[in-house]
CSV table of C-alpha atoms and ligand atoms in Angstrom, one decimal:
chain,number,residue,atom,x,y,z
A,19,UNK,CA,110.2,104.6,39.1
A,20,UNK,CA,109.7,105.8,42.7
A,21,UNK,CA,112.2,108.3,43.9
A,22,UNK,CA,114.5,106.7,46.6
A,23,UNK,CA,113.8,107.7,50.2
A,24,UNK,CA,117.0,109.3,51.6
A,25,UNK,CA,117.9,108.8,55.3
A,26,UNK,CA,117.3,112.5,56.2
A,27,UNK,CA,113.8,112.6,54.8
A,28,UNK,CA,112.9,109.2,56.3
A,29,UNK,CA,114.1,110.4,59.8
A,30,UNK,CA,112.3,113.7,59.5
A,31,UNK,CA,109.1,112.0,58.5
A,32,UNK,CA,109.3,109.4,61.2
A,33,UNK,CA,110.2,112.1,63.8
A,34,UNK,CA,107.2,114.1,62.6
A,35,UNK,CA,104.9,111.1,63.1
A,36,UNK,CA,106.3,110.4,66.5
A,37,UNK,CA,105.8,114.1,67.4
A,38,UNK,CA,102.2,113.8,66.4
A,39,UNK,CA,101.8,110.6,68.4
A,40,UNK,CA,103.3,112.3,71.4
A,41,UNK,CA,100.8,115.2,71.0
A,42,UNK,CA,98.0,112.6,70.7
A,43,UNK,CA,99.3,110.9,73.9
A,44,UNK,CA,99.9,114.0,76.0
A,45,UNK,CA,97.2,116.5,74.8
A,46,UNK,CA,94.5,114.8,72.8
A,47,UNK,CA,94.0,111.8,75.1
A,48,UNK,CA,93.7,114.0,78.3
A,49,UNK,CA,91.3,116.3,76.5
A,50,UNK,CA,89.2,113.3,75.5
A,51,UNK,CA,89.2,112.0,79.1
A,52,UNK,CA,88.1,115.5,80.3
A,53,UNK,CA,85.3,115.6,77.7
A,54,UNK,CA,84.1,112.2,78.8
A,55,UNK,CA,84.2,113.1,82.5
A,56,UNK,CA,82.2,116.3,81.8
A,57,UNK,CA,79.6,114.4,79.7
A,58,UNK,CA,79.3,111.7,82.3
A,59,UNK,CA,78.8,114.2,85.1
A,60,UNK,CA,76.1,116.0,83.0
A,61,UNK,CA,74.3,112.7,82.2
A,62,UNK,CA,73.9,112.2,86.0
A,63,UNK,CA,74.5,108.4,85.9
A,64,UNK,CA,77.8,106.6,86.3
A,65,UNK,CA,78.8,104.8,83.0
A,66,UNK,CA,79.6,101.2,83.8
A,67,UNK,CA,80.1,99.6,80.4
A,68,UNK,CA,81.9,100.3,77.2
A,69,UNK,CA,78.5,100.8,75.5
A,70,UNK,CA,77.7,103.6,78.1
A,71,UNK,CA,81.0,105.2,77.2
A,72,UNK,CA,80.3,104.9,73.5
A,73,UNK,CA,76.9,106.5,74.0
A,74,UNK,CA,78.6,109.5,75.6
A,75,UNK,CA,81.6,110.1,73.3
A,76,UNK,CA,81.5,107.7,70.3
A,77,UNK,CA,80.0,110.2,67.9
A,78,UNK,CA,81.9,113.3,69.0
A,79,UNK,CA,84.3,115.0,66.6
A,80,UNK,CA,86.9,114.8,69.3
A,81,UNK,CA,86.8,111.0,69.7
A,82,UNK,CA,86.6,110.6,65.9
A,83,UNK,CA,89.7,112.8,65.4
A,84,UNK,CA,91.5,110.9,68.2
A,85,UNK,CA,90.6,107.6,66.5
A,86,UNK,CA,91.5,108.7,63.0
A,87,UNK,CA,94.9,109.8,64.2
A,88,UNK,CA,95.5,106.6,66.1
A,89,UNK,CA,94.9,104.5,63.1
A,90,UNK,CA,96.5,106.6,60.4
A,91,UNK,CA,99.7,107.7,62.3
A,92,UNK,CA,100.5,104.0,62.7
A,93,UNK,CA,99.6,103.3,59.0
A,94,UNK,CA,101.9,106.2,57.8
A,95,UNK,CA,104.6,104.9,60.1
A,96,UNK,CA,104.7,101.6,58.4
A,97,UNK,CA,103.3,102.1,54.9
A,98,UNK,CA,103.3,105.8,54.0
A,99,UNK,CA,105.6,107.4,51.5
A,100,UNK,CA,108.3,107.6,54.2
A,101,UNK,CA,107.1,104.4,56.0
A,102,UNK,CA,109.3,101.7,57.5
A,103,UNK,CA,108.3,99.2,54.9
A,104,UNK,CA,109.3,101.1,51.7
A,105,UNK,CA,112.4,102.5,53.4
A,106,UNK,CA,113.8,99.1,54.3
A,107,UNK,CA,112.5,97.6,51.1
A,108,UNK,CA,114.9,99.7,49.0
A,109,UNK,CA,117.8,98.3,51.0
A,110,UNK,CA,116.6,94.8,50.9
A,111,UNK,CA,119.7,93.1,49.4
A,112,UNK,CA,122.1,94.4,52.0
A,113,UNK,CA,119.6,93.8,54.9
A,114,UNK,CA,119.1,90.2,53.8
A,115,UNK,CA,122.8,89.6,53.5
A,116,UNK,CA,123.1,90.9,57.1
A,117,UNK,CA,121.0,88.0,58.2
A,118,UNK,CA,123.2,85.2,56.8
A,119,UNK,CA,123.2,82.4,59.4
A,120,UNK,CA,126.4,80.7,58.3
A,121,UNK,CA,128.6,82.5,60.8
A,122,UNK,CA,126.4,81.8,63.8
A,123,UNK,CA,127.7,79.6,66.6
A,124,UNK,CA,126.3,76.1,66.5
A,125,UNK,CA,122.9,75.8,68.0
A,126,UNK,CA,122.4,79.6,68.3
A,127,UNK,CA,119.5,79.4,65.9
A,128,UNK,CA,117.1,76.6,65.1
A,129,UNK,CA,114.8,77.3,62.3
A,130,UNK,CA,112.2,74.7,61.3
A,131,UNK,CA,111.8,73.4,57.7
A,132,UNK,CA,108.4,74.4,56.3
A,133,UNK,CA,107.2,76.0,59.5
A,134,UNK,CA,103.4,76.2,59.6
A,135,UNK,CA,102.6,79.8,60.8
A,136,UNK,CA,99.2,79.5,62.6
A,137,UNK,CA,96.3,80.7,60.6
A,138,UNK,CA,95.1,83.2,63.3
A,139,UNK,CA,98.4,85.0,62.8
A,140,UNK,CA,98.4,84.8,59.0
A,141,UNK,CA,95.0,86.3,58.4
A,142,UNK,CA,95.7,89.7,59.9
A,143,UNK,CA,98.5,92.2,59.6
A,144,UNK,CA,98.9,92.7,63.4
A,145,UNK,CA,99.8,96.3,64.4
A,146,UNK,CA,99.3,97.3,60.7
A,147,UNK,CA,102.8,95.8,59.9
A,148,UNK,CA,102.4,95.0,56.2
A,149,UNK,CA,102.6,91.2,55.8
A,150,UNK,CA,103.0,90.9,59.6
A,151,UNK,CA,106.3,90.2,61.4
A,152,UNK,CA,106.7,86.7,59.8
A,153,UNK,CA,106.2,86.8,56.0
A,154,UNK,CA,108.9,89.1,54.6
A,155,UNK,CA,112.6,88.3,55.0
A,156,UNK,CA,113.2,91.9,56.2
A,157,UNK,CA,110.2,92.0,58.6
A,158,UNK,CA,112.5,91.7,61.7
A,159,UNK,CA,114.3,95.0,60.8
A,160,UNK,CA,111.0,96.7,60.1
A,161,UNK,CA,109.6,95.5,63.4
A,162,UNK,CA,112.7,96.5,65.3
A,163,UNK,CA,112.7,100.0,64.0
A,164,UNK,CA,108.9,100.3,64.6
A,165,UNK,CA,109.2,99.0,68.2
A,166,UNK,CA,111.4,102.0,69.0
A,167,UNK,CA,108.3,104.2,69.0
A,168,UNK,CA,105.6,101.8,70.2
A,169,UNK,CA,105.1,103.8,73.4
A,170,UNK,CA,105.6,107.4,72.3
A,171,UNK,CA,106.6,108.9,75.7
A,172,UNK,CA,109.3,106.3,76.3
A,173,UNK,CA,110.9,106.9,73.0
A,174,UNK,CA,114.3,105.3,73.0
A,175,UNK,CA,113.7,104.4,76.7
A,176,UNK,CA,111.1,101.8,75.7
A,177,UNK,CA,113.8,99.3,76.9
A,178,UNK,CA,112.8,100.5,80.3
A,179,UNK,CA,109.9,98.0,80.3
A,180,UNK,CA,112.0,95.0,79.6
A,181,UNK,CA,114.6,96.0,82.2
A,182,UNK,CA,111.9,96.5,84.8
A,183,UNK,CA,110.5,93.0,84.0
A,184,UNK,CA,114.0,91.6,84.4
A,185,UNK,CA,114.3,93.2,87.8
A,186,UNK,CA,110.9,91.8,88.8
A,187,UNK,CA,111.9,88.3,87.6
A,188,UNK,CA,115.2,88.5,89.5
A,189,UNK,CA,113.4,89.5,92.7
A,190,UNK,CA,111.7,86.0,92.6
A,191,UNK,CA,115.1,84.3,92.2
A,192,UNK,CA,117.7,83.9,89.5
A,193,UNK,CA,116.5,81.4,86.9
A,194,UNK,CA,118.6,78.5,85.7
A,195,UNK,CA,116.6,77.5,82.6
A,196,UNK,CA,114.5,80.3,81.1
A,197,UNK,CA,112.1,80.1,78.1
A,198,UNK,CA,111.0,83.4,76.6
A,199,UNK,CA,107.8,82.8,74.6
A,200,UNK,CA,107.1,85.0,71.6
A,201,UNK,CA,110.6,86.6,71.9
A,202,UNK,CA,110.3,88.5,68.5
A,203,UNK,CA,113.6,90.0,67.5
A,204,UNK,CA,115.0,89.4,71.0
A,205,UNK,CA,114.1,92.7,72.7
A,206,UNK,CA,112.5,90.9,75.7
A,207,UNK,CA,115.1,88.1,75.8
A,208,UNK,CA,118.1,90.5,75.6
A,209,UNK,CA,117.9,91.9,79.2
A,210,UNK,CA,117.6,88.3,80.5
A,211,UNK,CA,120.6,87.3,78.5
A,212,UNK,CA,122.6,90.2,79.9
A,213,UNK,CA,121.5,89.7,83.5
A,214,UNK,CA,121.4,85.9,83.9
A,215,UNK,CA,124.8,84.9,82.5
A,216,UNK,CA,124.8,81.5,84.1
A,217,UNK,CA,121.3,80.5,82.9
A,218,UNK,CA,120.4,78.6,79.8
A,219,UNK,CA,118.1,80.9,77.9
A,220,UNK,CA,115.9,80.0,75.0
A,221,UNK,CA,113.7,82.4,73.0
A,222,UNK,CA,110.9,80.9,70.8
A,223,UNK,CA,108.9,82.6,68.2
A,224,UNK,CA,107.0,81.7,65.0
A,225,UNK,CA,108.6,84.5,62.9
A,226,UNK,CA,111.9,83.4,61.3
A,227,UNK,CA,112.9,87.0,60.2
A,228,UNK,CA,112.7,88.2,63.8
A,229,UNK,CA,114.6,85.1,65.1
A,230,UNK,CA,117.4,85.6,62.7
A,231,UNK,CA,117.9,89.2,63.9
A,232,UNK,CA,117.8,88.0,67.5
A,233,UNK,CA,120.4,85.3,66.9
A,234,UNK,CA,122.6,87.7,65.1
A,235,UNK,CA,122.5,90.2,68.0
A,236,UNK,CA,123.1,87.4,70.6
A,237,UNK,CA,126.1,86.2,68.6
A,238,UNK,CA,127.5,89.7,68.4
A,239,UNK,CA,127.2,90.0,72.2
A,240,UNK,CA,129.0,86.7,72.6
A,241,UNK,CA,126.0,85.3,74.4
A,242,UNK,CA,126.8,81.5,74.2
A,243,UNK,CA,124.2,80.8,76.9
A,244,UNK,CA,121.3,81.9,74.7
A,245,UNK,CA,119.6,80.3,71.7
A,246,UNK,CA,116.6,81.0,69.5
A,247,UNK,CA,114.2,78.4,68.2
A,248,UNK,CA,111.4,78.7,65.7
A,249,UNK,CA,108.4,77.1,67.5
A,250,UNK,CA,104.7,77.6,68.2
A,251,UNK,CA,104.6,78.2,71.9
A,252,UNK,CA,101.3,76.3,72.2
A,253,UNK,CA,103.1,73.1,71.1
A,254,UNK,CA,106.9,73.0,71.4
A,255,UNK,CA,109.3,70.1,71.2
A,256,UNK,CA,111.0,70.7,74.6
A,257,UNK,CA,110.8,67.9,77.1
A,258,UNK,CA,108.5,68.0,80.2
A,259,UNK,CA,109.9,70.1,83.0
A,260,UNK,CA,112.7,71.6,80.9
A,261,UNK,CA,112.5,75.1,82.5
A,262,UNK,CA,112.3,76.8,85.9
A,263,UNK,CA,111.0,80.0,84.4
A,264,UNK,CA,108.7,80.7,81.4
A,265,UNK,CA,108.2,84.4,80.4
A,266,UNK,CA,106.4,86.3,77.7
A,267,UNK,CA,106.1,90.0,76.9
A,268,UNK,CA,103.3,91.2,74.7
A,269,UNK,CA,102.5,87.7,73.4
A,270,UNK,CA,99.1,86.8,74.9
A,271,UNK,CA,97.1,89.6,73.4
A,272,UNK,CA,98.2,88.4,69.9
A,273,UNK,CA,96.5,85.1,70.4
A,274,UNK,CA,92.8,84.0,70.3
A,275,UNK,CA,91.5,82.5,73.6
A,276,UNK,CA,92.0,78.8,72.7
A,277,UNK,CA,95.6,79.5,71.8
A,278,UNK,CA,96.1,81.3,75.2
A,279,UNK,CA,94.7,78.3,76.9
A,280,UNK,CA,97.1,76.0,75.1
A,281,UNK,CA,100.0,78.3,75.9
A,282,UNK,CA,99.3,78.1,79.6
A,283,UNK,CA,99.0,74.3,79.4
A,284,UNK,CA,102.3,74.1,77.4
A,285,UNK,CA,104.0,76.4,80.0
A,286,UNK,CA,102.7,74.1,82.8
A,287,UNK,CA,104.1,71.1,81.0
A,288,UNK,CA,107.5,72.7,80.4
A,289,UNK,CA,107.9,74.0,84.0
A,290,UNK,CA,109.5,71.9,86.7
A,291,UNK,CA,107.5,71.7,89.9
A,292,UNK,CA,107.8,75.0,91.7
A,293,UNK,CA,108.8,76.7,88.4
A,294,UNK,CA,107.4,80.2,87.7
A,295,UNK,CA,105.6,81.8,84.8
A,296,UNK,CA,105.7,85.6,84.3
A,297,UNK,CA,103.9,87.3,81.5
A,298,UNK,CA,103.6,91.0,80.8
A,299,UNK,CA,100.6,91.9,78.7
A,300,UNK,CA,97.6,94.3,78.3
A,301,UNK,CA,94.9,93.2,80.7
A,302,UNK,CA,94.2,95.4,83.7
A,303,UNK,CA,91.4,97.7,82.7
A,304,UNK,CA,89.9,99.1,85.9
A,305,UNK,CA,87.3,101.4,84.5
A,306,UNK,CA,84.9,101.5,81.5
A,307,UNK,CA,86.6,104.5,79.9
A,308,UNK,CA,90.0,102.8,79.7
A,309,UNK,CA,88.3,99.6,78.5
A,310,UNK,CA,86.6,101.5,75.7
A,311,UNK,CA,89.8,103.2,74.7
A,312,UNK,CA,91.7,99.9,74.7
A,313,UNK,CA,89.1,98.0,72.7
A,314,UNK,CA,89.0,100.9,70.2
A,315,UNK,CA,92.8,100.8,70.0
A,316,UNK,CA,92.5,97.0,69.2
A,317,UNK,CA,90.2,97.7,66.3
A,318,UNK,CA,92.2,100.6,64.9
A,319,UNK,CA,95.5,98.9,65.2
A,320,UNK,CA,94.5,95.5,63.7
A,321,UNK,CA,94.7,93.6,67.0
A,322,UNK,CA,91.6,91.4,66.9
A,323,UNK,CA,92.5,89.2,69.8
A,324,UNK,CA,93.2,92.0,72.3
A,325,UNK,CA,89.6,92.4,73.4
A,326,UNK,CA,88.8,88.6,73.8
A,327,UNK,CA,92.0,88.3,75.9
A,328,UNK,CA,91.1,91.2,78.1
A,329,UNK,CA,87.6,89.6,78.6
A,330,UNK,CA,89.0,86.3,79.7
A,331,UNK,CA,89.0,85.2,83.4
A,332,UNK,CA,92.8,84.6,83.6
A,333,UNK,CA,92.7,83.6,87.3
A,334,UNK,CA,90.1,80.9,86.7
A,335,UNK,CA,92.0,79.7,83.6
A,336,UNK,CA,95.3,79.5,85.4
A,337,UNK,CA,93.7,77.7,88.4
A,338,UNK,CA,92.1,75.2,86.0
A,339,UNK,CA,95.5,74.6,84.3
A,340,UNK,CA,97.0,73.7,87.6
A,341,UNK,CA,98.9,76.8,88.6
A,342,UNK,CA,99.1,78.2,92.1
A,343,UNK,CA,100.2,81.5,93.7
A,344,UNK,CA,98.5,83.4,90.9
A,345,UNK,CA,99.1,87.1,90.9
A,346,UNK,CA,97.7,89.6,88.4
A,347,UNK,CA,99.0,93.1,89.0
A,348,UNK,CA,99.2,96.4,87.1
A,349,UNK,CA,102.8,96.9,85.9
A,350,UNK,CA,104.6,100.2,86.2
A,351,UNK,CA,106.4,100.3,82.8
A,352,UNK,CA,108.0,103.7,83.5
A,353,UNK,CA,108.3,105.8,86.7
A,354,UNK,CA,104.9,107.2,87.9
A,355,UNK,CA,102.6,105.6,85.3
A,356,UNK,CA,100.5,103.9,88.0
A,357,UNK,CA,99.8,107.1,89.9
A,358,UNK,CA,96.0,107.7,90.1
A,359,UNK,CA,96.3,111.1,88.5
A,360,UNK,CA,98.7,109.9,85.7
A,361,UNK,CA,97.1,111.9,82.8
A,362,UNK,CA,98.5,110.5,79.6
A,363,UNK,CA,97.5,107.6,77.3
A,364,UNK,CA,99.3,104.3,78.1
A,365,UNK,CA,98.8,100.6,77.5
A,366,UNK,CA,97.2,98.7,80.4
A,367,UNK,CA,100.4,96.9,81.2
A,368,UNK,CA,99.8,94.0,83.6
A,369,UNK,CA,101.9,91.3,85.2
A,370,UNK,CA,100.4,87.8,85.1
A,371,UNK,CA,102.4,85.5,87.4
A,372,UNK,CA,101.8,82.0,88.6
A,373,UNK,CA,103.7,79.0,89.9
A,374,UNK,CA,103.5,75.3,88.9
A,375,UNK,CA,102.5,73.4,92.0
B,88,SAM,C1,104.3,92.0,70.1
B,88,SAM,S1,105.5,90.8,69.7
B,88,SAM,C2,106.5,90.9,71.2
B,88,SAM,C3,108.0,90.5,71.0
B,88,SAM,C4,108.9,90.5,72.2
B,88,SAM,N1,108.4,89.7,73.2
B,88,SAM,C5,109.0,91.9,72.7
B,88,SAM,O1,108.7,92.2,73.9
B,88,SAM,O2,109.5,92.8,72.0
B,88,SAM,C6,104.7,89.3,69.9
B,88,SAM,C7,105.5,88.1,69.3
B,88,SAM,O3,104.7,86.9,69.5
B,88,SAM,C8,105.0,86.1,68.5
B,88,SAM,N2,104.0,85.0,68.5
B,88,SAM,C9,102.6,85.1,68.2
B,88,SAM,N3,102.0,83.9,68.3
B,88,SAM,C10,103.0,83.0,68.6
B,88,SAM,C11,103.0,81.6,68.9
B,88,SAM,N4,101.9,80.9,68.8
B,88,SAM,N5,104.2,81.1,69.2
B,88,SAM,C12,105.3,81.8,69.4
B,88,SAM,N6,105.4,83.1,69.1
B,88,SAM,C13,104.2,83.7,68.8
B,88,SAM,C14,105.0,87.0,67.2
B,88,SAM,O4,105.6,86.4,66.1
B,88,SAM,C15,105.7,88.2,67.8
B,88,SAM,O5,107.1,88.2,67.5
């Protein structure tokens, strides 16, 4: 029998992993960047492709150490002796009881019978989450706890990102009917729910364990203007022109290109004329070093669709789908992160915005 994991040991182990990840972010990454710059200067020709970057640093002990830590710190975080999965697993019964849907207000949660999770999502444990965010009843809890340290410098302030997105959305006008695609356990929908009290807000996701958590939290916050629906965002049952705003946060990079195309088409169908679409995702990669680092991250973190998405011509696709006023901009997820001399590792956060003509 495995010895139970007590709270103190779990917290200490997770704090240690987060400390290592912060060191990786603040020290190892800048050292790697310096090493790359030095090697590029010595080579005498400007690297322009990820292959050029690979030729310069791919075989170095520094890059290999950086890569090993990136993969395995995440693996330990989820599956190690003190990982999120075994820790939550030992408390399964109580956690599942906490997701009982009987007490929810009518319409707060709409789960499909026999929902068909798309194959592209079933075949890989995205971000090394064992079984993904959809297959285990307690996956929502595991994902929620894991998301607190997704961006190591932000720590508990990771919420910053979603609040900033809400500010950005509000600057374009207060929505009346908002759809948050790929809402997960409601972290991206929550700030919209808090800020836009007069709007009808719907979060959709394919992962029932996450939706249950989202609906429970919305009910606890007395948010009667919000509801969560299990649906594939490429083919929902909502009527044409049901929304004036469609959003997503960190959804697109989890889908293969044909699904992204369908998602944009579905958003176009669901928006009323003049309606807006605002996505935040990883897309803006202005130089080959950052592209190389991002594509490596994708491989090491089990994110097979990240690279194909970053290679897509989003402007062309959005134009073809019938959108206008297309804007693709780097997104400042925390103060100062877009400064040219910002030294630390970060995701290539990007705003993808467009309007239905
Ligand atoms: C990285 S999570 C982001 C969750 C949330 N938006 C946030 O910011 O915390 C991506 C979410 O997209 C969902 N997802 C992936 N493919 C989807 C699809 N075809 N339809 C709806 N949701 C999908 C996943 O289940 C997951 O919850």
